Short mmCIF file of C-alpha atoms in Angstrom, two decimals:
data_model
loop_
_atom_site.label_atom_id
_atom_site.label_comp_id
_atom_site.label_asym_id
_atom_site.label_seq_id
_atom_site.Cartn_x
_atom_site.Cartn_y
_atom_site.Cartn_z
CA UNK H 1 -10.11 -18.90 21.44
CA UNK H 2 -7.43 -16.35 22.41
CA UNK H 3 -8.08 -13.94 25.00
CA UNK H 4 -5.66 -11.19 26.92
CA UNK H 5 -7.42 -9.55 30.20
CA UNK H 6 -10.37 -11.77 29.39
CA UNK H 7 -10.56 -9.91 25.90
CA UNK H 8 -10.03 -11.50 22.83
CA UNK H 9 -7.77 -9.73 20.58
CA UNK H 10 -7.48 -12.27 17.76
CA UNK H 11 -9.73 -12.19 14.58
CA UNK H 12 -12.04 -14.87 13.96
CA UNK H 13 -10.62 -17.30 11.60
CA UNK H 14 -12.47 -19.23 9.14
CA UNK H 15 -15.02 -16.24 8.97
CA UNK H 16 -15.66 -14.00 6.37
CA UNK H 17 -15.02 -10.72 8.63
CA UNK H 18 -12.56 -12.67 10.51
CA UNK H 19 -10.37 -12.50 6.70
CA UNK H 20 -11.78 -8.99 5.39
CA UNK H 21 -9.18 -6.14 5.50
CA UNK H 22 -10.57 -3.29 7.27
CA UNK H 23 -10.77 0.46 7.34
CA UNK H 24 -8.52 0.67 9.95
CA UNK H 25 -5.85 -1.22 7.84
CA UNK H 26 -6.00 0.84 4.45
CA UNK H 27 -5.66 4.14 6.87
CA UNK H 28 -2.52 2.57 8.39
CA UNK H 29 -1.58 2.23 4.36
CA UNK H 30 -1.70 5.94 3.76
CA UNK H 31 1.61 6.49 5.98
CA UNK H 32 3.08 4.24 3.04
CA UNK H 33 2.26 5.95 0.25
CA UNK H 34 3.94 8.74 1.71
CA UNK H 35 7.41 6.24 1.73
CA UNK H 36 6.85 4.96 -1.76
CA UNK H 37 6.95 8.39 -2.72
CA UNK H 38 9.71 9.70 -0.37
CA UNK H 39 11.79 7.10 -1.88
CA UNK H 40 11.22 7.11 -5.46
CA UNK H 41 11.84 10.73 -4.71
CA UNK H 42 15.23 10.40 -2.97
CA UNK H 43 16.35 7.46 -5.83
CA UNK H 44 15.77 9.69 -8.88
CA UNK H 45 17.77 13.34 -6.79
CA UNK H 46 20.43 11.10 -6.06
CA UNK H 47 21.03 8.46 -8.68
CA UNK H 48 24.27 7.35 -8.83
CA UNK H 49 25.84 3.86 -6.96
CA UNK H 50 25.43 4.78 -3.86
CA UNK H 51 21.94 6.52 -3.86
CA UNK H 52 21.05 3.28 -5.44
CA UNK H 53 22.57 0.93 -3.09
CA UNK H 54 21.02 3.72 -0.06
CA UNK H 55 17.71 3.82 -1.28
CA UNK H 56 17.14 0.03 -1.95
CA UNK H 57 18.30 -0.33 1.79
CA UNK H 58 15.49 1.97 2.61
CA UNK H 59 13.29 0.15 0.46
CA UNK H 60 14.14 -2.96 1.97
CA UNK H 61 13.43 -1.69 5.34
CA UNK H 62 9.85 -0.24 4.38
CA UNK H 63 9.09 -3.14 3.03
CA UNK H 64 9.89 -5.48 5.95
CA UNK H 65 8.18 -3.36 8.60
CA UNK H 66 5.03 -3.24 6.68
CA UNK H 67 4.56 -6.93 5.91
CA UNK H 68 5.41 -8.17 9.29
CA UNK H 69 2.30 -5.23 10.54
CA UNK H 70 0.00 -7.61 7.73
CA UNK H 71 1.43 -10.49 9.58
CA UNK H 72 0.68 -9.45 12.73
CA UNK H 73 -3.07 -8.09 11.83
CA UNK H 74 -3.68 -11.36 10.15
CA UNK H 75 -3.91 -12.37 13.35
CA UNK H 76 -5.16 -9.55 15.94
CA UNK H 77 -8.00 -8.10 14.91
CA UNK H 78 -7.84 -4.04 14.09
CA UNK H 79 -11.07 -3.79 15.05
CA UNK H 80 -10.64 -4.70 19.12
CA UNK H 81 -8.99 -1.23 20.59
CA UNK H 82 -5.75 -2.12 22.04
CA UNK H 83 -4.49 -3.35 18.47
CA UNK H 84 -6.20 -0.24 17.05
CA UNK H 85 -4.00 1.94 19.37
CA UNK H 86 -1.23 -0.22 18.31
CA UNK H 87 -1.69 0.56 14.61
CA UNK H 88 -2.10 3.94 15.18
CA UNK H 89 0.98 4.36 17.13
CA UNK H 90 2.80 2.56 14.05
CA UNK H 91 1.05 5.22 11.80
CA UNK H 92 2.61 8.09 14.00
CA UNK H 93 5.98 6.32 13.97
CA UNK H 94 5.18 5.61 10.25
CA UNK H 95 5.34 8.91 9.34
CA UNK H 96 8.28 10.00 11.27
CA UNK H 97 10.50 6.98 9.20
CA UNK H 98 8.76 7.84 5.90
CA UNK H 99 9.67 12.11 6.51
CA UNK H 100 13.16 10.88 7.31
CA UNK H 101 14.03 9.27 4.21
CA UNK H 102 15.60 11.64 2.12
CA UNK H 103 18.01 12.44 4.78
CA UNK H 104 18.41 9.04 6.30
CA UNK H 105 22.11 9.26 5.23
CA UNK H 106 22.44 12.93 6.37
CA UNK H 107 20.81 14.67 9.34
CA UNK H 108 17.96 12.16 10.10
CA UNK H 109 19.77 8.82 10.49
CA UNK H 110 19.21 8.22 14.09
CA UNK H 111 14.98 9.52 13.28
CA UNK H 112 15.12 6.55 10.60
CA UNK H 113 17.18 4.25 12.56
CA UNK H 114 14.82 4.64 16.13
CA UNK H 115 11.53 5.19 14.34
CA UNK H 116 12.30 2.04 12.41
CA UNK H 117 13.67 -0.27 15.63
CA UNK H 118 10.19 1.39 18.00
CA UNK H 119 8.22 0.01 14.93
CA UNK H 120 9.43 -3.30 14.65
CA UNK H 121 10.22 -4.19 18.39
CA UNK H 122 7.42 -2.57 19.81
CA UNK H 123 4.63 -4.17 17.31
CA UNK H 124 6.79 -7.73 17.95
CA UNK H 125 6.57 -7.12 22.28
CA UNK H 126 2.42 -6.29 21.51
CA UNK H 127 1.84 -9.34 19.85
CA UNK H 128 3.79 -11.29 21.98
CA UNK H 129 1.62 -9.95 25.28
CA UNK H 130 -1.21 -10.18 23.36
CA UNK H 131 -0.67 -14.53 22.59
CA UNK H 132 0.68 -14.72 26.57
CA UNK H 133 -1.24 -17.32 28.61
CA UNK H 134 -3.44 -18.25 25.31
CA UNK H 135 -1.62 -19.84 22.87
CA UNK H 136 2.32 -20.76 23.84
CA UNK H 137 3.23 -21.71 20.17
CA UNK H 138 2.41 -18.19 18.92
CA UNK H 139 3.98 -16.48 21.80
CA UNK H 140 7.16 -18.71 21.75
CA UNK H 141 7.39 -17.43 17.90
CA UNK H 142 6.81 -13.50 18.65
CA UNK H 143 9.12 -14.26 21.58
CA UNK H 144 11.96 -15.53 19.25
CA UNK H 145 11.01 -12.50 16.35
CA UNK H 146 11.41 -9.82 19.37
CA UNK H 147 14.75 -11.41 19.90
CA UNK H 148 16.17 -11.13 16.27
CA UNK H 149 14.70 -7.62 16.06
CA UNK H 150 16.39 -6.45 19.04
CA UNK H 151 19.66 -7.88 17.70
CA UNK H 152 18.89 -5.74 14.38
CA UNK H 153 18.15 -2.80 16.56
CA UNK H 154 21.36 -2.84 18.15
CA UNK H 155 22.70 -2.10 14.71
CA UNK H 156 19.62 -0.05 13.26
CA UNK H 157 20.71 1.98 16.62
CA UNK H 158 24.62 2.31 15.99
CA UNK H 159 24.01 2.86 12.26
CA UNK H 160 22.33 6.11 13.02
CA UNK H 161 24.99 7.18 15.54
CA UNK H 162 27.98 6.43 12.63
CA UNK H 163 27.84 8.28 9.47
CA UNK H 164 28.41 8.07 5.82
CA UNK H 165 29.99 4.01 4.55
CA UNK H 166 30.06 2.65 8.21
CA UNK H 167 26.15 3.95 8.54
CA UNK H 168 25.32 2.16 5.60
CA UNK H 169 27.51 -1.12 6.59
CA UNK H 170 25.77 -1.40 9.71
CA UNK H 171 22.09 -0.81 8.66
CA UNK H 172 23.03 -3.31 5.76
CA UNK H 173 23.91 -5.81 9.02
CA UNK H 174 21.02 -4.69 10.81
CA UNK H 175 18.41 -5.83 7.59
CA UNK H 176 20.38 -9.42 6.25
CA UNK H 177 19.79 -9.71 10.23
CA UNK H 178 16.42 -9.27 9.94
CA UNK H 179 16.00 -11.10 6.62
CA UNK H 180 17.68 -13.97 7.37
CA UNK H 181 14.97 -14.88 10.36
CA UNK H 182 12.30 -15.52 8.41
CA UNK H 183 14.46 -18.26 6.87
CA UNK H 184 16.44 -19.45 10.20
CA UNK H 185 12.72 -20.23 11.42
CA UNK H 186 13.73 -17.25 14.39
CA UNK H 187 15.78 -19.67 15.70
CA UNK H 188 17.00 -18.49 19.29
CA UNK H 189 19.25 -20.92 22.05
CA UNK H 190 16.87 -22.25 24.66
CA UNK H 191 13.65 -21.66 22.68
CA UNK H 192 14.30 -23.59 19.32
CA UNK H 193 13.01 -22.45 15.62
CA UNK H 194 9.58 -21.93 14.48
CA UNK H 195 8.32 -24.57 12.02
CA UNK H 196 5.96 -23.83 8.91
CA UNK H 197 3.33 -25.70 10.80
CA UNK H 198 3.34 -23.11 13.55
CA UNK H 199 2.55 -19.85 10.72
CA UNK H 200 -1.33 -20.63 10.10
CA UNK H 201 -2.63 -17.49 8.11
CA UNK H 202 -5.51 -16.32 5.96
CA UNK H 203 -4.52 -16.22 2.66
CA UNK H 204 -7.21 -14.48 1.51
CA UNK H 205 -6.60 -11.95 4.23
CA UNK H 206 -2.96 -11.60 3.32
CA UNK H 207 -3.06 -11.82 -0.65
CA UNK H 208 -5.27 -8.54 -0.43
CA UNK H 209 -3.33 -6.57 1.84
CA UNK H 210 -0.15 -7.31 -0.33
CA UNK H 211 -2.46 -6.55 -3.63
CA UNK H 212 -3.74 -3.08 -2.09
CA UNK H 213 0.13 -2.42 -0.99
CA UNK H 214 0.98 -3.21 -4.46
CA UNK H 215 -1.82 -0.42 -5.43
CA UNK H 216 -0.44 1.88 -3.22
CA UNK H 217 2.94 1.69 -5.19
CA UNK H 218 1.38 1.66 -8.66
CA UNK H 219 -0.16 4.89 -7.45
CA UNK H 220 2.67 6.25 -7.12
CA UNK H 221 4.28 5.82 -10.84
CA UNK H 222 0.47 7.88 -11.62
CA UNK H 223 1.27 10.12 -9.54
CA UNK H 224 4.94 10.84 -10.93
CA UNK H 225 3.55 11.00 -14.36
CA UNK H 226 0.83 13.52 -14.03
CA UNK H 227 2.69 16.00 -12.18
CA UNK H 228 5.38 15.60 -14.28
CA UNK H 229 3.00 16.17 -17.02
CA UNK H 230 1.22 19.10 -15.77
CA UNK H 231 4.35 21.12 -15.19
CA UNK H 232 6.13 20.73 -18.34
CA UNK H 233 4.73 22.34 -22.14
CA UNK H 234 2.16 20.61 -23.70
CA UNK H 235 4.06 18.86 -26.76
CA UNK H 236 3.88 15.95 -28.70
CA UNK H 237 6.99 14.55 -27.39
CA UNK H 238 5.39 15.03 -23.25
CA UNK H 239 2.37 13.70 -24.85
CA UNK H 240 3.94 10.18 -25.99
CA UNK H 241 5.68 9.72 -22.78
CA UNK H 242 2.13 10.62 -20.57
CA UNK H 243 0.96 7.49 -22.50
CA UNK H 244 3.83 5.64 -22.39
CA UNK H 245 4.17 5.81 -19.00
CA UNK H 246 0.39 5.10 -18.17
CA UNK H 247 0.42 2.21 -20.81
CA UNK H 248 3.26 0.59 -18.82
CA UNK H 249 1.39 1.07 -15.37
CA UNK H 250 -1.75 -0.30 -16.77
CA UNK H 251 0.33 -3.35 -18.07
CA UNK H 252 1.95 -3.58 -14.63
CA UNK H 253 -1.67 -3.70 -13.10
CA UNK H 254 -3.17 -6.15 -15.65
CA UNK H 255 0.46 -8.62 -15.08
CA UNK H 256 -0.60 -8.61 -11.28
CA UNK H 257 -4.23 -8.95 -10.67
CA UNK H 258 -5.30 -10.69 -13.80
CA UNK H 259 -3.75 -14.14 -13.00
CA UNK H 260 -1.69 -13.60 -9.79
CA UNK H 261 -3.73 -11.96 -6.94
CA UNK H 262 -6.60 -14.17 -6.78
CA UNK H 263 -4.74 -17.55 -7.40
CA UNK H 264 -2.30 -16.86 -4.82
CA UNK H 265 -5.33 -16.62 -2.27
CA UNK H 266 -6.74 -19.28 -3.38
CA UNK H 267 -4.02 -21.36 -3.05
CA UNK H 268 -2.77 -20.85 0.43
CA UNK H 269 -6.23 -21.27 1.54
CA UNK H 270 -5.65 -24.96 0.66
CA UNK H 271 -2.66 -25.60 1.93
CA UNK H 272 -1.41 -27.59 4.21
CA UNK H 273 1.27 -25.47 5.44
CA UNK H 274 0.25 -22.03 4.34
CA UNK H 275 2.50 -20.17 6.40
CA UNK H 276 5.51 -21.39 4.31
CA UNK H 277 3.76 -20.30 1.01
CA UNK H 278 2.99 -17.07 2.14
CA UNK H 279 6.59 -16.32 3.48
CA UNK H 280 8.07 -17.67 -0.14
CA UNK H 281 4.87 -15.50 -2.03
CA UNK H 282 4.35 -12.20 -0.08
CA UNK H 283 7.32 -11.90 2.33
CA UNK H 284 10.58 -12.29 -0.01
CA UNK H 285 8.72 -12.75 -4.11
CA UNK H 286 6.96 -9.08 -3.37
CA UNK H 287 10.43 -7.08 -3.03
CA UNK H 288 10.84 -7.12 -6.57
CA UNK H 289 7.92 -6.38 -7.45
CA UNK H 290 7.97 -3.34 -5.02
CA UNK H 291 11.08 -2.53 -6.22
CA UNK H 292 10.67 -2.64 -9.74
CA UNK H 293 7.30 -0.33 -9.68
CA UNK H 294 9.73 2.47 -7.77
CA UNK H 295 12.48 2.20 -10.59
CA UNK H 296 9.80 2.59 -13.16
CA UNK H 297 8.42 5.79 -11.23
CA UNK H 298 11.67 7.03 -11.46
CA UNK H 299 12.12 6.28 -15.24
CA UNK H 300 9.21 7.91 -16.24
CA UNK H 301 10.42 11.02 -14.32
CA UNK H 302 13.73 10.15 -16.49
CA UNK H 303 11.72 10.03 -19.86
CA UNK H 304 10.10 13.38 -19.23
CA UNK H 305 13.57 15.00 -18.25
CA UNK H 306 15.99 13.62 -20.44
CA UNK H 307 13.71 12.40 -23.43
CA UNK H 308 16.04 12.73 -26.29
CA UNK H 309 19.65 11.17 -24.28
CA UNK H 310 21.21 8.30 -25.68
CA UNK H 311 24.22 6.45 -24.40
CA UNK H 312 23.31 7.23 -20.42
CA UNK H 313 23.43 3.68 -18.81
CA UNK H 314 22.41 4.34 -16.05
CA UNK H 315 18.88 5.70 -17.08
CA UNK H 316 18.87 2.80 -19.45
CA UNK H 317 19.40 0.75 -16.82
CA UNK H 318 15.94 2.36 -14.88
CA UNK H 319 14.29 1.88 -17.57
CA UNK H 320 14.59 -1.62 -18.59
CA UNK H 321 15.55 -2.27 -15.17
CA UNK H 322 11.74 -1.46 -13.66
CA UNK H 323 10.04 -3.73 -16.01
CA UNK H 324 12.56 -6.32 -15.51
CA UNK H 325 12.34 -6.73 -11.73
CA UNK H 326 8.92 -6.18 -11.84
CA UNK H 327 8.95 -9.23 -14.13
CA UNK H 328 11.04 -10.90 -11.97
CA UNK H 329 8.99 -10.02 -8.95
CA UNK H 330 6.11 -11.87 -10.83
CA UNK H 331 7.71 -14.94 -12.07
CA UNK H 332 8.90 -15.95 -8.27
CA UNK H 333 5.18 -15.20 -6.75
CA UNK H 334 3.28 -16.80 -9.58
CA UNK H 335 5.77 -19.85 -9.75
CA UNK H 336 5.70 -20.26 -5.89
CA UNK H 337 1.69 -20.27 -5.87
CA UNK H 338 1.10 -22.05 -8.82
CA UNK H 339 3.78 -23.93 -9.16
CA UNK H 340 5.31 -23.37 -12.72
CA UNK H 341 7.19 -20.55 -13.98
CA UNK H 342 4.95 -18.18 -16.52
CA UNK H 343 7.11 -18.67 -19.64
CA UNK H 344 5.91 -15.35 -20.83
CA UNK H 345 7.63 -13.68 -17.90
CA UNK H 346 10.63 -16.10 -18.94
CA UNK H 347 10.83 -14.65 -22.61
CA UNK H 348 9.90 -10.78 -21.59
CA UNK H 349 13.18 -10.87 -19.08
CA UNK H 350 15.07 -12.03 -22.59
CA UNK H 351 13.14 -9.23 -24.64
CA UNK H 352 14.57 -6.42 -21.63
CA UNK H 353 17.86 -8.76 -21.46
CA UNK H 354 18.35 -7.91 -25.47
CA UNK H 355 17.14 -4.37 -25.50
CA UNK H 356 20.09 -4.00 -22.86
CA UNK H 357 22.32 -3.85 -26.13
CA UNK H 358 20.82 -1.52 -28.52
CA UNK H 359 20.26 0.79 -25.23
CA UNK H 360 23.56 2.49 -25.03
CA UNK H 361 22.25 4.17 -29.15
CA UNK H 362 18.45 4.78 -29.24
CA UNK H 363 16.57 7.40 -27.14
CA UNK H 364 15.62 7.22 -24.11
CA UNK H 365 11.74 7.83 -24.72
CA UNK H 366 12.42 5.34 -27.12
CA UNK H 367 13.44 2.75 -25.29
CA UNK H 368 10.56 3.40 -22.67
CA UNK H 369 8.18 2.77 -25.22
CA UNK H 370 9.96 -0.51 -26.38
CA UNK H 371 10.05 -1.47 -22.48
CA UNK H 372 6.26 -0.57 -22.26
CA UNK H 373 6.03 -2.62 -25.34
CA UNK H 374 7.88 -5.78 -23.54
CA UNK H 375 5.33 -5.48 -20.31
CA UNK H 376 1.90 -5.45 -23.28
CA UNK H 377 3.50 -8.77 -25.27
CA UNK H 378 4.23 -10.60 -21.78
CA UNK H 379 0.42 -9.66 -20.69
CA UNK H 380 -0.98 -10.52 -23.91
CA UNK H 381 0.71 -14.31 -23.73
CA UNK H 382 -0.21 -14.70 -20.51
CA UNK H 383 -3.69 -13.90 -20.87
CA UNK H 384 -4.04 -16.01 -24.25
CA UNK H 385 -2.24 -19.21 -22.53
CA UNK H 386 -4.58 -19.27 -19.16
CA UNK H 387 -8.01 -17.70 -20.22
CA UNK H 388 -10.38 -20.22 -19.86
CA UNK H 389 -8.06 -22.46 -17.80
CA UNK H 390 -7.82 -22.98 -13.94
CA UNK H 391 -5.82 -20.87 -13.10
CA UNK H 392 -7.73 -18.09 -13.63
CA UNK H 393 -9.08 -16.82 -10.94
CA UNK H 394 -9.37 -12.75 -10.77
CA UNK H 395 -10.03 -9.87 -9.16
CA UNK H 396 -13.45 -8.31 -9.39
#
């Protein structure tokens, strides 16, 4: 048993509250919607090479600092107050990175750059207190993450101090920095590397925070199409894309939960180093799948706008692009927690991979419904080769 100050912070594993997500968590998730839809935001006003490459940094940086918060809370328990101050300092801080985003490469760099460094060093220094004197393996580790995040802060830091190509080189430092210790085990001179032994988490606990994050982003290509929809003329033409767009959503939603969500739990539950698993499932195989929901937010903002274009590459490549790294998203998390790749997901990514060529000379509401179509074909094979099997655990 953990305690800190005679108080035990840790949540009580093997229990069934000791795994539920609480209240407490989903409010810390609101601050995130808010950044899913900052950034789709910023990607679609400024989408050319470098908005591309800026805002996938960005995304890449959201990302990390909310799935090392679930890895933290997987093991302190948002209930117990000091780790409910925590998260609601990280909320405040939260919101100050997410309101910062689209000028992260203007005006706001150093808000980004210091909201994001506070968030990730001081959660890292909390847990670390909060392990000291109970459990040396666990402190040793958030001793050695504090150390590779203040090494990515230095840069985080300078990067908001520099401006235009060097701010971007340095935060792009700063994050294969922070990437790379997952990987490295946090290795650090004097205190070794952490070993896969050493991460023991809840799957169940972390598959649903990563499923309700994966929500929270699905949400947000909703939210993109209705208000898109409500300000333009009713028409047939807005009509087809509203459904379009919801159809692919709804596909995205059904690819996910039906046959990935609740297997993945399962599976890291019974493992025998589960801490590896999760780091190969939720920690790197979720970026594309965040990644591809925000390009298709922005497509469908694309299909609305420019409906009739042909010949535009890049909004051919948002379009195909979304479903395809969502795809790809899939096909590394399902492979890693069932071991086999879905060959469904393996023949969709050659249905996108071919509509790539007869992009550059159809419309683009065309082509979204073709995508769309790719995402309902890939669902429907999946669900025909595993009902009834296994692996088919869901989601109720």
């Amino acid at each position: 048993m953990a305690k800190t100050n005679g108080k035990n912070w840790l949540r009580a594993k093997g229990s069934a509250s000791g795994n539920k997500v609480t209240f407490l968590e989903l409010f810390f998730d609101l601050v995130f919607v808010f950044s899913i839809s900052q950034l789709s935001h910023a990607l679609a006003a400024h989408y050319t090479p470098l908005g591309a490459a800026e805002a996938a940094l960005m995304t890449f940086a959201v990302w990390w600092v909310w799935i090392f918060t679930t890895w933290v809370t997987n093991w302190l328990d948002p209930d117990k107050m000091p780790v409910r101050g925590m998260l609601v300092a990280l909320m405040m801080l939260g919101l100050l990175l997410s309101a910062s985003i689209p000028e992260a490469f203007g005006d706001k760099g150093l808000l980004f750059a210091g909201a994001y460094v506070a968030m990730q060093v001081g959660r890292s220094l909390f847990a670390t207190y909060a392990m000291t004197r109970v459990d040396r393996a666990n402190t040793l580790n958030f001793v050695r993450i504090t150390a590779w995040l203040v090494a990515a802060g230095v840069f985080w830091i300078a990067g908001g101090l520099l401006e235009h190509e060097a701010r971007l080189i340095a935060w792009v430092i700063a994050l294969a920095i922070e990437y790379a210790g997952p990987a490295a085990g946090f290795a650090v001179p004097g205190l070794g590397r952490s070993t896969a032994r050493d991460w023991d988490v809840s799957g169940a606990h972390m598959a649903e925070r990563c499923a309700l994050f994966v929500i929270i982003c699905l949400g947000e290509a909703i939210l993109v199409s209705g208000r898109t929809f409500s300000e333009l003329p009713f028409s047939g033409l807005t009509s087809i894309v509203f459904v379009t767009a919801f159809i692919g959503t709804v596909a995205m939603w059904w690819l996910y939960f039906r046959f990935g969500h609740g297997r993945a739990a399962h599976r890291i539950e019974h493992e025998e180093t589960p801490g590896s698993l999760a780091r190969q499932a939720f920690t790197y195989g979720h970026i594309p799948i965040l990644a591809g929901i925000i390009v298709h937010a922005v497509a469908v903002e694309f299909m609305f706008s420019h409906p009739h274009e042909t010949g535009n590459l890049g909004i051919a490549a948002a379009v195909l692009g979304g479903s395809g790294l969502f795809l790809i998203g899939n096909l590394w998390f399902k492979g890693a927690t069932s071991g086999r790749m879905p060959l469904s997901h393996l023949a969709g990514l050659v249905f996108l991979i071919l509509l790539a060529f007869v992009a550059p000379f159809i419309e683009v509401y065309l082509m979204g419904i073709l995508a769309t179509l790719v995402l309902i074909i890939v669902a429907a094979w999946e669900y025909r080769s595993l009902t009834g099997t296994e692996a088919a655990p869901t989601l109720h």
